[in-house]
Amino acid sequence: MTAKTAAALMIGNEILSGKIEEANLVVLARALRPLGISLRRVVMVSDDIEEIAREVRALADTHDYLVTSGGVGPTHDDVTVEAVAQAFGVSVVSDANVEAMIRQHYGTRCTPGHLRMALIPAGAILEATAQVSWPTIRIKNVWLLPGIPEIFRLKLQVFVEKVGVSSRAFVTHAVYTKMDEGDLKPLLDAIVERYPDVDVGSYPKWHHERYKTKLTFDGQDETRVGAARDAFVALLPPGEPQEITDG
Amino acid sequence: MTAKTAAALMIGNEILSGKIEEANLVVLARALRPLGISLRRVVMVSDDIEEIAREVRALADTHDYLVTSGGVGPTHDDVTVEAVAQAFGVSVVSDANVEAMIRQHYGTRCTPGHLRMALIPAGAILEATAQVSWPTIRIKNVWLLPGIPEIFRLKLQVFVEKVGVSSRAFVTHAVYTKMDEGDLKPLLDAIVERYPDVDVGSYPKWHHERYKTKLTFDGQDETRVGAARDAFVALLPPGEPQEITDG
């Protein structure tokens, strides 16, 4: 069973200007692994409708899922709903149920600004779960999540629950050594050749007491991943590895 | 004077799998602001030669500068040099000076794996400064930086020193209020209309004692940025704002 694929589109001038450090990508990436979904591509763009629309079209067409982060809100710089609507060639409409929820929440303080949060691309589905009842906008394979990290995490649970496990979860093993990458290269090449279905990664650490290079073995077939790791360990010289871990 | 533009390409399976949290983007974004360079687009891809090459071509063509992060090293998953060479239609060659530096550094321990770190796209320039003498690879407008955060930061200084200030630095001011975005919208709309050359951002905070929404005013013309901020503050009701800051 081939892994389903996902892309992420992080939206906002504040990320590109370095004003805010993007914090949702790593959470998304880690949430997808147990679902067996492979995150293939991440794009970060500014609050530009045309650019977001173009990117949504391209990413939604070429991946099973697209998750967007940011640009949903009532102010002038929140253009994601409009851009996604444009990407799918639909209009922006106010959802009656969300509008009612907003009116109830704000009561007499409710302004036209607040009501903008009821806008969705026409034909979008409002996803909710027992735990997260405030709706999450989905249109076809595109999930619109807000950029605020706390709410992104909350709504990501809706994605996880609704999409579910689509193929075998990815498993990962790590081996730590005091060897450097130059010396490890021939050993790694041998493993990569024998285990083409296992993703072998090599990550040198700059000044670390315990190790110099971390090797990782990833895949959806636990047996093969374990075998690749063991085969690599067997190639190491005496005194190595320093440590072997799951994950 | 229009701001020069930059794009960033972050390379590595470990970012997309969430194994490593990407940490170089925010450093790059912040380093570009004082140079007056506008970071317009960030793409993150896996260790795939074809995909990296395609992305390098596209980003280098459409921006003044492209900075890549990751995939430079001696192991099988380090494919950035080869991909960039492919993007520019040149071969990969070993640089004699870097090779000599590597041989001197490793001495009798030097392996073919170590010598792979001397590989560069043919025609690339090896940039160095008095502070950072280990060379940084540049080919045309593309700078190849390593993914290890400590070395990325070090080599970014070479980029900063060599590229220099290309137009007026970006300045930013922030205003903190206890108002929510729904109430702020009409005020912000008025400012955005009057100051189209100032980038106005609105960032709600989820549970914060001191404020609810942070408004930011960015641009290259300090007078205009300050005027937009002051005009916005003048629209606020009594008791607001909570705070005004530079940056």
PDB file of N, CA and C in Angstrom, chain A residues 13-14 16-19 21 25-26 29-30 33 39-45 51 55 74-77 106 109 111 113-114 116 148 150-151 180-183 185 188 192 199-204 206 216 218, chain B residues 13-14 16-19 21 25-26 29-30 33 39-45 51 55 74-77 106 109 111 113-114 116 148 150-151 180-183 185 188 192 199-204 206 216 218:
ATOM      1  N   ASN A  13       2.753  37.209   5.844  1.00  0.00           N
ATOM      2  CA  ASN A  13       3.916  38.105   5.774  1.00  0.00           C
ATOM      3  C   ASN A  13       4.802  37.970   7.009  1.00  0.00           C
ATOM      4  N   GLU A  14       4.168  37.702   8.163  1.00  0.00           N
ATOM      5  CA  GLU A  14       4.915  37.675   9.421  1.00  0.00           C
ATOM      6  C   GLU A  14       5.938  36.549   9.475  1.00  0.00           C
ATOM      7  N   LEU A  16       7.543  35.372   6.630  1.00  0.00           N
ATOM      8  CA  LEU A  16       8.599  35.730   5.675  1.00  0.00           C
ATOM      9  C   LEU A  16       9.448  36.906   6.171  1.00  0.00           C
ATOM     10  N   SER A  17       8.871  37.736   7.027  1.00  0.00           N
ATOM     11  CA  SER A  17       9.658  38.854   7.573  1.00  0.00           C
ATOM     12  C   SER A  17      10.404  38.441   8.833  1.00  0.00           C
ATOM     13  N   GLY A  18      10.162  37.223   9.304  1.00  0.00           N
ATOM     14  CA  GLY A  18      10.833  36.758  10.512  1.00  0.00           C
ATOM     15  C   GLY A  18      10.251  37.331  11.792  1.00  0.00           C
ATOM     16  N   LYS A  19       9.100  38.013  11.652  1.00  0.00           N
ATOM     17  CA  LYS A  19       8.479  38.623  12.820  1.00  0.00           C
ATOM     18  C   LYS A  19       7.961  37.537  13.755  1.00  0.00           C
ATOM     19  N   GLU A  21       8.106  33.266  14.331  1.00  0.00           N
ATOM     20  CA  GLU A  21       8.775  32.026  13.948  1.00  0.00           C
ATOM     21  C   GLU A  21       7.714  30.959  13.684  1.00  0.00           C
ATOM     22  N   LEU A  25       4.513  23.798  11.312  1.00  0.00           N
ATOM     23  CA  LEU A  25       4.982  22.784  10.377  1.00  0.00           C
ATOM     24  C   LEU A  25       5.412  21.503  11.091  1.00  0.00           C
ATOM     25  N   VAL A  26       6.224  21.640  12.109  1.00  0.00           N
ATOM     26  CA  VAL A  26       6.758  20.452  12.774  1.00  0.00           C
ATOM     27  C   VAL A  26       5.632  19.656  13.448  1.00  0.00           C
ATOM     28  N   ALA A  29       3.871  17.847  10.580  1.00  0.00           N
ATOM     29  CA  ALA A  29       4.730  16.765  10.074  1.00  0.00           C
ATOM     30  C   ALA A  29       4.656  15.553  11.005  1.00  0.00           C
ATOM     31  N   ARG A  30       4.724  15.813  12.299  1.00  0.00           N
ATOM     32  CA  ARG A  30       4.718  14.702  13.267  1.00  0.00           C
ATOM     33  C   ARG A  30       3.339  14.049  13.380  1.00  0.00           C
ATOM     34  N   ARG A  33       2.754  11.319  10.469  1.00  0.00           N
ATOM     35  CA  ARG A  33       3.512  10.055  10.433  1.00  0.00           C
ATOM     36  C   ARG A  33       2.711   8.853  10.907  1.00  0.00           C
ATOM     37  N   LEU A  39       4.386  13.730   4.154  1.00  0.00           N
ATOM     38  CA  LEU A  39       4.424  15.159   3.830  1.00  0.00           C
ATOM     39  C   LEU A  39       5.533  15.367   2.805  1.00  0.00           C
ATOM     40  N   ARG A  40       5.160  15.841   1.615  1.00  0.00           N
ATOM     41  CA  ARG A  40       6.124  15.891   0.513  1.00  0.00           C
ATOM     42  C   ARG A  40       6.654  17.282   0.214  1.00  0.00           C
ATOM     43  N   ARG A  41       5.882  18.307   0.561  1.00  0.00           N
ATOM     44  CA  ARG A  41       6.263  19.634   0.098  1.00  0.00           C
ATOM     45  C   ARG A  41       5.621  20.686   0.990  1.00  0.00           C
ATOM     46  N   VAL A  42       6.394  21.707   1.328  1.00  0.00           N
ATOM     47  CA  VAL A  42       5.890  22.819   2.129  1.00  0.00           C
ATOM     48  C   VAL A  42       6.215  24.105   1.376  1.00  0.00           C
ATOM     49  N   VAL A  43       5.250  24.994   1.301  1.00  0.00           N
ATOM     50  CA  VAL A  43       5.483  26.284   0.658  1.00  0.00           C
ATOM     51  C   VAL A  43       5.020  27.372   1.622  1.00  0.00           C
ATOM     52  N   MET A  44       5.788  28.448   1.693  1.00  0.00           N
ATOM     53  CA  MET A  44       5.405  29.578   2.529  1.00  0.00           C
ATOM     54  C   MET A  44       5.319  30.817   1.645  1.00  0.00           C
ATOM     55  N   VAL A  45       4.187  31.480   1.714  1.00  0.00           N
ATOM     56  CA  VAL A  45       3.970  32.658   0.874  1.00  0.00           C
ATOM     57  C   VAL A  45       3.377  33.793   1.704  1.00  0.00           C
ATOM     58  N   GLU A  51      -1.282  34.709  -5.376  1.00  0.00           N
ATOM     59  CA  GLU A  51      -0.209  33.737  -5.142  1.00  0.00           C
ATOM     60  C   GLU A  51      -0.724  32.542  -4.344  1.00  0.00           C
ATOM     61  N   GLU A  55      -0.978  28.642  -5.644  1.00  0.00           N
ATOM     62  CA  GLU A  55      -0.298  27.607  -4.875  1.00  0.00           C
ATOM     63  C   GLU A  55      -1.286  26.527  -4.416  1.00  0.00           C
ATOM     64  N   PRO A  74     -10.629  37.930  10.559  1.00  0.00           N
ATOM     65  CA  PRO A  74     -11.483  38.982  10.011  1.00  0.00           C
ATOM     66  C   PRO A  74     -10.746  40.170   9.391  1.00  0.00           C
ATOM     67  N   THR A  75      -9.427  40.292   9.531  1.00  0.00           N
ATOM     68  CA  THR A  75      -8.774  41.532   9.092  1.00  0.00           C
ATOM     69  C   THR A  75      -8.315  41.480   7.633  1.00  0.00           C
ATOM     70  N   HIS A  76      -7.860  42.653   7.154  1.00  0.00           N
ATOM     71  CA  HIS A  76      -7.492  42.815   5.740  1.00  0.00           C
ATOM     72  C   HIS A  76      -6.405  41.843   5.287  1.00  0.00           C
ATOM     73  N   ASP A  77      -5.554  41.390   6.239  1.00  0.00           N
ATOM     74  CA  ASP A  77      -4.461  40.494   5.855  1.00  0.00           C
ATOM     75  C   ASP A  77      -4.875  39.023   5.912  1.00  0.00           C
ATOM     76  N   TYR A 106     -20.737  36.530  20.503  1.00  0.00           N
ATOM     77  CA  TYR A 106     -20.450  37.945  20.752  1.00  0.00           C
ATOM     78  C   TYR A 106     -21.653  38.725  21.286  1.00  0.00           C
ATOM     79  N   ARG A 109     -22.213  42.680  21.257  1.00  0.00           N
ATOM     80  CA  ARG A 109     -20.923  43.237  20.830  1.00  0.00           C
ATOM     81  C   ARG A 109     -20.566  42.834  19.396  1.00  0.00           C
ATOM     82  N   THR A 111     -19.911  42.604  15.641  1.00  0.00           N
ATOM     83  CA  THR A 111     -19.723  43.611  14.590  1.00  0.00           C
ATOM     84  C   THR A 111     -19.639  42.928  13.222  1.00  0.00           C
ATOM     85  N   GLY A 113     -17.174  42.978  11.429  1.00  0.00           N
ATOM     86  CA  GLY A 113     -15.840  42.354  11.454  1.00  0.00           C
ATOM     87  C   GLY A 113     -15.913  40.934  11.982  1.00  0.00           C
ATOM     88  N   HIS A 114     -16.594  40.748  13.087  1.00  0.00           N
ATOM     89  CA  HIS A 114     -16.725  39.402  13.654  1.00  0.00           C
ATOM     90  C   HIS A 114     -17.411  38.453  12.678  1.00  0.00           C
ATOM     91  N   ARG A 116     -17.312  38.369   9.588  1.00  0.00           N
ATOM     92  CA  ARG A 116     -16.457  37.910   8.479  1.00  0.00           C
ATOM     93  C   ARG A 116     -15.894  36.511   8.738  1.00  0.00           C
ATOM     94  N   ILE A 148      -2.569  30.681  14.332  1.00  0.00           N
ATOM     95  CA  ILE A 148      -2.274  30.744  15.773  1.00  0.00           C
ATOM     96  C   ILE A 148      -1.987  29.330  16.283  1.00  0.00           C
ATOM     97  N   GLU A 150      -1.898  27.589  19.000  1.00  0.00           N
ATOM     98  CA  GLU A 150      -2.799  26.849  19.896  1.00  0.00           C
ATOM     99  C   GLU A 150      -4.033  26.353  19.137  1.00  0.00           C
ATOM    100  N   ILE A 151      -4.553  27.179  18.224  1.00  0.00           N
ATOM    101  CA  ILE A 151      -5.757  26.787  17.488  1.00  0.00           C
ATOM    102  C   ILE A 151      -5.404  25.826  16.357  1.00  0.00           C
ATOM    103  N   ASP A 180      32.480  10.209  11.790  1.00  0.00           N
ATOM    104  CA  ASP A 180      31.999  11.335  11.006  1.00  0.00           C
ATOM    105  C   ASP A 180      31.429  10.846   9.677  1.00  0.00           C
ATOM    106  N   GLU A 181      30.722  11.748   8.984  1.00  0.00           N
ATOM    107  CA  GLU A 181      30.016  11.345   7.765  1.00  0.00           C
ATOM    108  C   GLU A 181      30.951  10.840   6.668  1.00  0.00           C
ATOM    109  N   GLY A 182      32.161  11.408   6.628  1.00  0.00           N
ATOM    110  CA  GLY A 182      33.112  10.973   5.607  1.00  0.00           C
ATOM    111  C   GLY A 182      33.458   9.498   5.778  1.00  0.00           C
ATOM    112  N   ASP A 183      33.637   9.070   7.033  1.00  0.00           N
ATOM    113  CA  ASP A 183      33.954   7.672   7.304  1.00  0.00           C
ATOM    114  C   ASP A 183      32.720   6.773   7.178  1.00  0.00           C
ATOM    115  N   LYS A 185      30.243   7.164   5.076  1.00  0.00           N
ATOM    116  CA  LYS A 185      29.663   7.105   3.726  1.00  0.00           C
ATOM    117  C   LYS A 185      29.646   5.706   3.089  1.00  0.00           C
ATOM    118  N   LEU A 188      27.026   3.490   4.754  1.00  0.00           N
ATOM    119  CA  LEU A 188      25.655   3.916   4.437  1.00  0.00           C
ATOM    120  C   LEU A 188      25.288   3.540   3.005  1.00  0.00           C
ATOM    121  N   VAL A 192      21.955   1.586   1.872  1.00  0.00           N
ATOM    122  CA  VAL A 192      20.999   2.219   0.955  1.00  0.00           C
ATOM    123  C   VAL A 192      20.768   1.323  -0.261  1.00  0.00           C
ATOM    124  N   ASP A 199      14.236   4.653   4.177  1.00  0.00           N
ATOM    125  CA  ASP A 199      14.808   5.991   4.028  1.00  0.00           C
ATOM    126  C   ASP A 199      15.907   6.152   5.080  1.00  0.00           C
ATOM    127  N   VAL A 200      17.146   6.217   4.612  1.00  0.00           N
ATOM    128  CA  VAL A 200      18.284   6.307   5.535  1.00  0.00           C
ATOM    129  C   VAL A 200      18.769   7.748   5.593  1.00  0.00           C
ATOM    130  N   GLY A 201      18.817   8.313   6.782  1.00  0.00           N
ATOM    131  CA  GLY A 201      19.253   9.701   6.936  1.00  0.00           C
ATOM    132  C   GLY A 201      20.494   9.797   7.790  1.00  0.00           C
ATOM    133  N   SER A 202      21.308  10.799   7.523  1.00  0.00           N
ATOM    134  CA  SER A 202      22.553  10.991   8.265  1.00  0.00           C
ATOM    135  C   SER A 202      22.631  12.445   8.714  1.00  0.00           C
ATOM    136  N   TYR A 203      22.728  12.653  10.022  1.00  0.00           N
ATOM    137  CA  TYR A 203      22.663  14.011  10.567  1.00  0.00           C
ATOM    138  C   TYR A 203      23.819  14.294  11.511  1.00  0.00           C
ATOM    139  N   PRO A 204      24.835  14.995  11.014  1.00  0.00           N
ATOM    140  CA  PRO A 204      25.975  15.312  11.884  1.00  0.00           C
ATOM    141  C   PRO A 204      25.577  16.338  12.932  1.00  0.00           C
ATOM    142  N   TRP A 206      26.961  19.283  15.505  1.00  0.00           N
ATOM    143  CA  TRP A 206      28.086  20.200  15.644  1.00  0.00           C
ATOM    144  C   TRP A 206      28.387  20.308  17.140  1.00  0.00           C
ATOM    145  N   THR A 216      19.404   7.683  10.811  1.00  0.00           N
ATOM    146  CA  THR A 216      18.006   7.306  11.014  1.00  0.00           C
ATOM    147  C   THR A 216      17.541   6.367   9.914  1.00  0.00           C
ATOM    148  N   ASP A 218      13.930   4.962   8.342  1.00  0.00           N
ATOM    149  CA  ASP A 218      12.491   5.217   8.322  1.00  0.00           C
ATOM    150  C   ASP A 218      11.789   4.408   7.243  1.00  0.00           C
TER     151      ASP A 218
ATOM    152  N   ASN B  13      14.656  15.382   3.936  1.00  0.00           N
ATOM    153  CA  ASN B  13      13.579  14.504   4.405  1.00  0.00           C
ATOM    154  C   ASN B  13      13.290  14.717   5.882  1.00  0.00           C
ATOM    155  N   GLU B  14      14.328  15.052   6.658  1.00  0.00           N
ATOM    156  CA  GLU B  14      14.177  15.155   8.114  1.00  0.00           C
ATOM    157  C   GLU B  14      13.263  16.302   8.516  1.00  0.00           C
ATOM    158  N   LEU B  16      10.606  17.320   6.530  1.00  0.00           N
ATOM    159  CA  LEU B  16       9.259  16.920   6.125  1.00  0.00           C
ATOM    160  C   LEU B  16       8.703  15.788   6.993  1.00  0.00           C
ATOM    161  N   SER B  17       9.592  15.005   7.586  1.00  0.00           N
ATOM    162  CA  SER B  17       9.117  13.935   8.468  1.00  0.00           C
ATOM    163  C   SER B  17       8.954  14.438   9.895  1.00  0.00           C
ATOM    164  N   GLY B  18       9.368  15.661  10.155  1.00  0.00           N
ATOM    165  CA  GLY B  18       9.237  16.214  11.501  1.00  0.00           C
ATOM    166  C   GLY B  18      10.311  15.719  12.451  1.00  0.00           C
ATOM    167  N   LYS B  19      11.296  15.021  11.893  1.00  0.00           N
ATOM    168  CA  LYS B  19      12.363  14.469  12.730  1.00  0.00           C
ATOM    169  C   LYS B  19      13.200  15.597  13.306  1.00  0.00           C
ATOM    170  N   GLU B  21      13.249  19.899  13.632  1.00  0.00           N
ATOM    171  CA  GLU B  21      12.466  21.120  13.484  1.00  0.00           C
ATOM    172  C   GLU B  21      13.309  22.151  12.741  1.00  0.00           C
ATOM    173  N   LEU B  25      15.147  29.116   8.836  1.00  0.00           N
ATOM    174  CA  LEU B  25      14.327  30.082   8.122  1.00  0.00           C
ATOM    175  C   LEU B  25      14.207  31.412   8.871  1.00  0.00           C
ATOM    176  N   VAL B  26      13.894  31.341  10.140  1.00  0.00           N
ATOM    177  CA  VAL B  26      13.677  32.582  10.886  1.00  0.00           C
ATOM    178  C   VAL B  26      14.971  33.400  10.990  1.00  0.00           C
ATOM    179  N   ALA B  29      15.364  35.007   7.560  1.00  0.00           N
ATOM    180  CA  ALA B  29      14.355  36.069   7.388  1.00  0.00           C
ATOM    181  C   ALA B  29      14.789  37.338   8.131  1.00  0.00           C
ATOM    182  N   ARG B  30      15.252  37.155   9.355  1.00  0.00           N
ATOM    183  CA  ARG B  30      15.650  38.319  10.156  1.00  0.00           C
ATOM    184  C   ARG B  30      16.943  38.957   9.657  1.00  0.00           C
ATOM    185  N   ARG B  33      16.236  41.493   6.597  1.00  0.00           N
ATOM    186  CA  ARG B  33      15.519  42.760   6.810  1.00  0.00           C
ATOM    187  C   ARG B  33      16.440  43.980   6.830  1.00  0.00           C
ATOM    188  N   LEU B  39      12.170  38.749   1.689  1.00  0.00           N
ATOM    189  CA  LEU B  39      12.009  37.297   1.498  1.00  0.00           C
ATOM    190  C   LEU B  39      10.580  37.043   1.037  1.00  0.00           C
ATOM    191  N   ARG B  40      10.441  36.494  -0.176  1.00  0.00           N
ATOM    192  CA  ARG B  40       9.118  36.382  -0.786  1.00  0.00           C
ATOM    193  C   ARG B  40       8.521  34.989  -0.767  1.00  0.00           C
ATOM    194  N   ARG B  41       9.375  33.980  -0.698  1.00  0.00           N
ATOM    195  CA  ARG B  41       8.857  32.625  -0.866  1.00  0.00           C
ATOM    196  C   ARG B  41       9.831  31.626  -0.265  1.00  0.00           C
ATOM    197  N   VAL B  42       9.274  30.639   0.428  1.00  0.00           N
ATOM    198  CA  VAL B  42      10.081  29.565   1.007  1.00  0.00           C
ATOM    199  C   VAL B  42       9.494  28.244   0.541  1.00  0.00           C
ATOM    200  N   VAL B  43      10.348  27.342   0.119  1.00  0.00           N
ATOM    201  CA  VAL B  43       9.890  26.018  -0.288  1.00  0.00           C
ATOM    202  C   VAL B  43      10.722  24.985   0.462  1.00  0.00           C
ATOM    203  N   MET B  44      10.067  23.925   0.905  1.00  0.00           N
ATOM    204  CA  MET B  44      10.775  22.831   1.577  1.00  0.00           C
ATOM    205  C   MET B  44      10.501  21.552   0.815  1.00  0.00           C
ATOM    206  N   VAL B  45      11.571  20.869   0.445  1.00  0.00           N
ATOM    207  CA  VAL B  45      11.439  19.643  -0.344  1.00  0.00           C
ATOM    208  C   VAL B  45      12.342  18.554   0.230  1.00  0.00           C
ATOM    209  N   GLU B  51      13.658  17.163  -8.066  1.00  0.00           N
ATOM    210  CA  GLU B  51      12.766  18.155  -7.473  1.00  0.00           C
ATOM    211  C   GLU B  51      13.556  19.396  -7.021  1.00  0.00           C
ATOM    212  N   GLU B  55      13.195  23.207  -8.560  1.00  0.00           N
ATOM    213  CA  GLU B  55      12.884  24.290  -7.629  1.00  0.00           C
ATOM    214  C   GLU B  55      13.952  25.383  -7.688  1.00  0.00           C
ATOM    215  N   PRO B  74      28.810  14.790   2.742  1.00  0.00           N
ATOM    216  CA  PRO B  74      29.375  13.685   1.954  1.00  0.00           C
ATOM    217  C   PRO B  74      28.462  12.475   1.756  1.00  0.00           C
ATOM    218  N   THR B  75      27.320  12.391   2.446  1.00  0.00           N
ATOM    219  CA  THR B  75      26.559  11.129   2.377  1.00  0.00           C
ATOM    220  C   THR B  75      25.531  11.098   1.247  1.00  0.00           C
ATOM    221  N   HIS B  76      24.935   9.912   1.056  1.00  0.00           N
ATOM    222  CA  HIS B  76      24.017   9.659  -0.061  1.00  0.00           C
ATOM    223  C   HIS B  76      22.828  10.620  -0.078  1.00  0.00           C
ATOM    224  N   ASP B  77      22.452  11.139   1.099  1.00  0.00           N
ATOM    225  CA  ASP B  77      21.283  12.025   1.159  1.00  0.00           C
ATOM    226  C   ASP B  77      21.660  13.490   0.954  1.00  0.00           C
ATOM    227  N   TYR B 106      42.104  16.643   7.510  1.00  0.00           N
ATOM    228  CA  TYR B 106      41.961  15.253   7.966  1.00  0.00           C
ATOM    229  C   TYR B 106      43.287  14.497   8.005  1.00  0.00           C
ATOM    230  N   ARG B 109      43.824  10.539   7.979  1.00  0.00           N
ATOM    231  CA  ARG B 109      42.476   9.981   8.157  1.00  0.00           C
ATOM    232  C   ARG B 109      41.559  10.302   6.974  1.00  0.00           C
ATOM    233  N   THR B 111      39.424  10.299   3.805  1.00  0.00           N
ATOM    234  CA  THR B 111      38.825   9.227   2.994  1.00  0.00           C
ATOM    235  C   THR B 111      38.172   9.836   1.746  1.00  0.00           C
ATOM    236  N   GLY B 113      35.189   9.716   1.132  1.00  0.00           N
ATOM    237  CA  GLY B 113      33.969  10.347   1.658  1.00  0.00           C
ATOM    238  C   GLY B 113      34.239  11.796   2.035  1.00  0.00           C
ATOM    239  N   HIS B 114      35.325  12.046   2.747  1.00  0.00           N
ATOM    240  CA  HIS B 114      35.663  13.417   3.132  1.00  0.00           C
ATOM    241  C   HIS B 114      35.870  14.299   1.900  1.00  0.00           C
ATOM    242  N   ARG B 116      34.493  14.219  -0.887  1.00  0.00           N
ATOM    243  CA  ARG B 116      33.245  14.611  -1.566  1.00  0.00           C
ATOM    244  C   ARG B 116      32.830  16.037  -1.176  1.00  0.00           C
ATOM    245  N   ILE B 148      22.934  22.332   9.073  1.00  0.00           N
ATOM    246  CA  ILE B 148      23.265  22.355  10.514  1.00  0.00           C
ATOM    247  C   ILE B 148      23.190  23.803  11.004  1.00  0.00           C
ATOM    248  N   GLU B 150      24.219  25.721  13.414  1.00  0.00           N
ATOM    249  CA  GLU B 150      25.407  26.494  13.796  1.00  0.00           C
ATOM    250  C   GLU B 150      26.196  26.933  12.558  1.00  0.00           C
ATOM    251  N   ILE B 151      26.307  26.037  11.581  1.00  0.00           N
ATOM    252  CA  ILE B 151      27.093  26.372  10.385  1.00  0.00           C
ATOM    253  C   ILE B 151      26.283  27.264   9.446  1.00  0.00           C
ATOM    254  N   ASP B 180     -10.297  43.077  20.024  1.00  0.00           N
ATOM    255  CA  ASP B 180     -10.161  41.899  19.174  1.00  0.00           C
ATOM    256  C   ASP B 180     -10.200  42.315  17.706  1.00  0.00           C
ATOM    257  N   GLU B 181      -9.840  41.370  16.847  1.00  0.00           N
ATOM    258  CA  GLU B 181      -9.703  41.678  15.421  1.00  0.00           C
ATOM    259  C   GLU B 181     -11.012  42.132  14.779  1.00  0.00           C
ATOM    260  N   GLY B 182     -12.116  41.578  15.271  1.00  0.00           N
ATOM    261  CA  GLY B 182     -13.417  41.971  14.708  1.00  0.00           C
ATOM    262  C   GLY B 182     -13.683  43.452  14.916  1.00  0.00           C
ATOM    263  N   ASP B 183     -13.326  43.953  16.107  1.00  0.00           N
ATOM    264  CA  ASP B 183     -13.519  45.376  16.398  1.00  0.00           C
ATOM    265  C   ASP B 183     -12.466  46.249  15.719  1.00  0.00           C
ATOM    266  N   LYS B 185     -11.067  45.703  12.806  1.00  0.00           N
ATOM    267  CA  LYS B 185     -11.099  45.676  11.331  1.00  0.00           C
ATOM    268  C   LYS B 185     -11.374  47.031  10.664  1.00  0.00           C
ATOM    269  N   LEU B 188      -8.333  49.310  10.978  1.00  0.00           N
ATOM    270  CA  LEU B 188      -7.210  48.853  10.152  1.00  0.00           C
ATOM    271  C   LEU B 188      -7.461  49.132   8.681  1.00  0.00           C
ATOM    272  N   VAL B 192      -4.931  50.972   6.148  1.00  0.00           N
ATOM    273  CA  VAL B 192      -4.424  50.276   4.957  1.00  0.00           C
ATOM    274  C   VAL B 192      -4.725  51.093   3.705  1.00  0.00           C
ATOM    275  N   ASP B 199       3.104  47.951   5.233  1.00  0.00           N
ATOM    276  CA  ASP B 199       2.540  46.616   5.414  1.00  0.00           C
ATOM    277  C   ASP B 199       1.982  46.523   6.834  1.00  0.00           C
ATOM    278  N   VAL B 200       0.652  46.458   6.930  1.00  0.00           N
ATOM    279  CA  VAL B 200       0.001  46.429   8.239  1.00  0.00           C
ATOM    280  C   VAL B 200      -0.410  44.994   8.573  1.00  0.00           C
ATOM    281  N   GLY B 201       0.053  44.498   9.720  1.00  0.00           N
ATOM    282  CA  GLY B 201      -0.260  43.128  10.123  1.00  0.00           C
ATOM    283  C   GLY B 201      -1.043  43.102  11.426  1.00  0.00           C
ATOM    284  N   SER B 202      -1.877  42.093  11.571  1.00  0.00           N
ATOM    285  CA  SER B 202      -2.707  41.963  12.775  1.00  0.00           C
ATOM    286  C   SER B 202      -2.583  40.545  13.305  1.00  0.00           C
ATOM    287  N   TYR B 203      -2.108  40.397  14.559  1.00  0.00           N
ATOM    288  CA  TYR B 203      -1.815  39.081  15.099  1.00  0.00           C
ATOM    289  C   TYR B 203      -2.472  38.879  16.453  1.00  0.00           C
ATOM    290  N   PRO B 204      -3.600  38.174  16.455  1.00  0.00           N
ATOM    291  CA  PRO B 204      -4.276  37.920  17.728  1.00  0.00           C
ATOM    292  C   PRO B 204      -3.463  36.950  18.582  1.00  0.00           C
ATOM    293  N   TRP B 206      -3.638  34.200  21.668  1.00  0.00           N
ATOM    294  CA  TRP B 206      -4.576  33.305  22.313  1.00  0.00           C
ATOM    295  C   TRP B 206      -4.255  33.284  23.798  1.00  0.00           C
ATOM    296  N   THR B 216       1.174  45.380  13.586  1.00  0.00           N
ATOM    297  CA  THR B 216       2.525  45.745  13.171  1.00  0.00           C
ATOM    298  C   THR B 216       2.484  46.616  11.921  1.00  0.00           C
ATOM    299  N   ASP B 218       5.117  47.873   8.918  1.00  0.00           N
ATOM    300  CA  ASP B 218       6.419  47.603   8.319  1.00  0.00           C
ATOM    301  C   ASP B 218       6.594  48.332   7.000  1.00  0.00           C
TER     302      ASP B 218
END
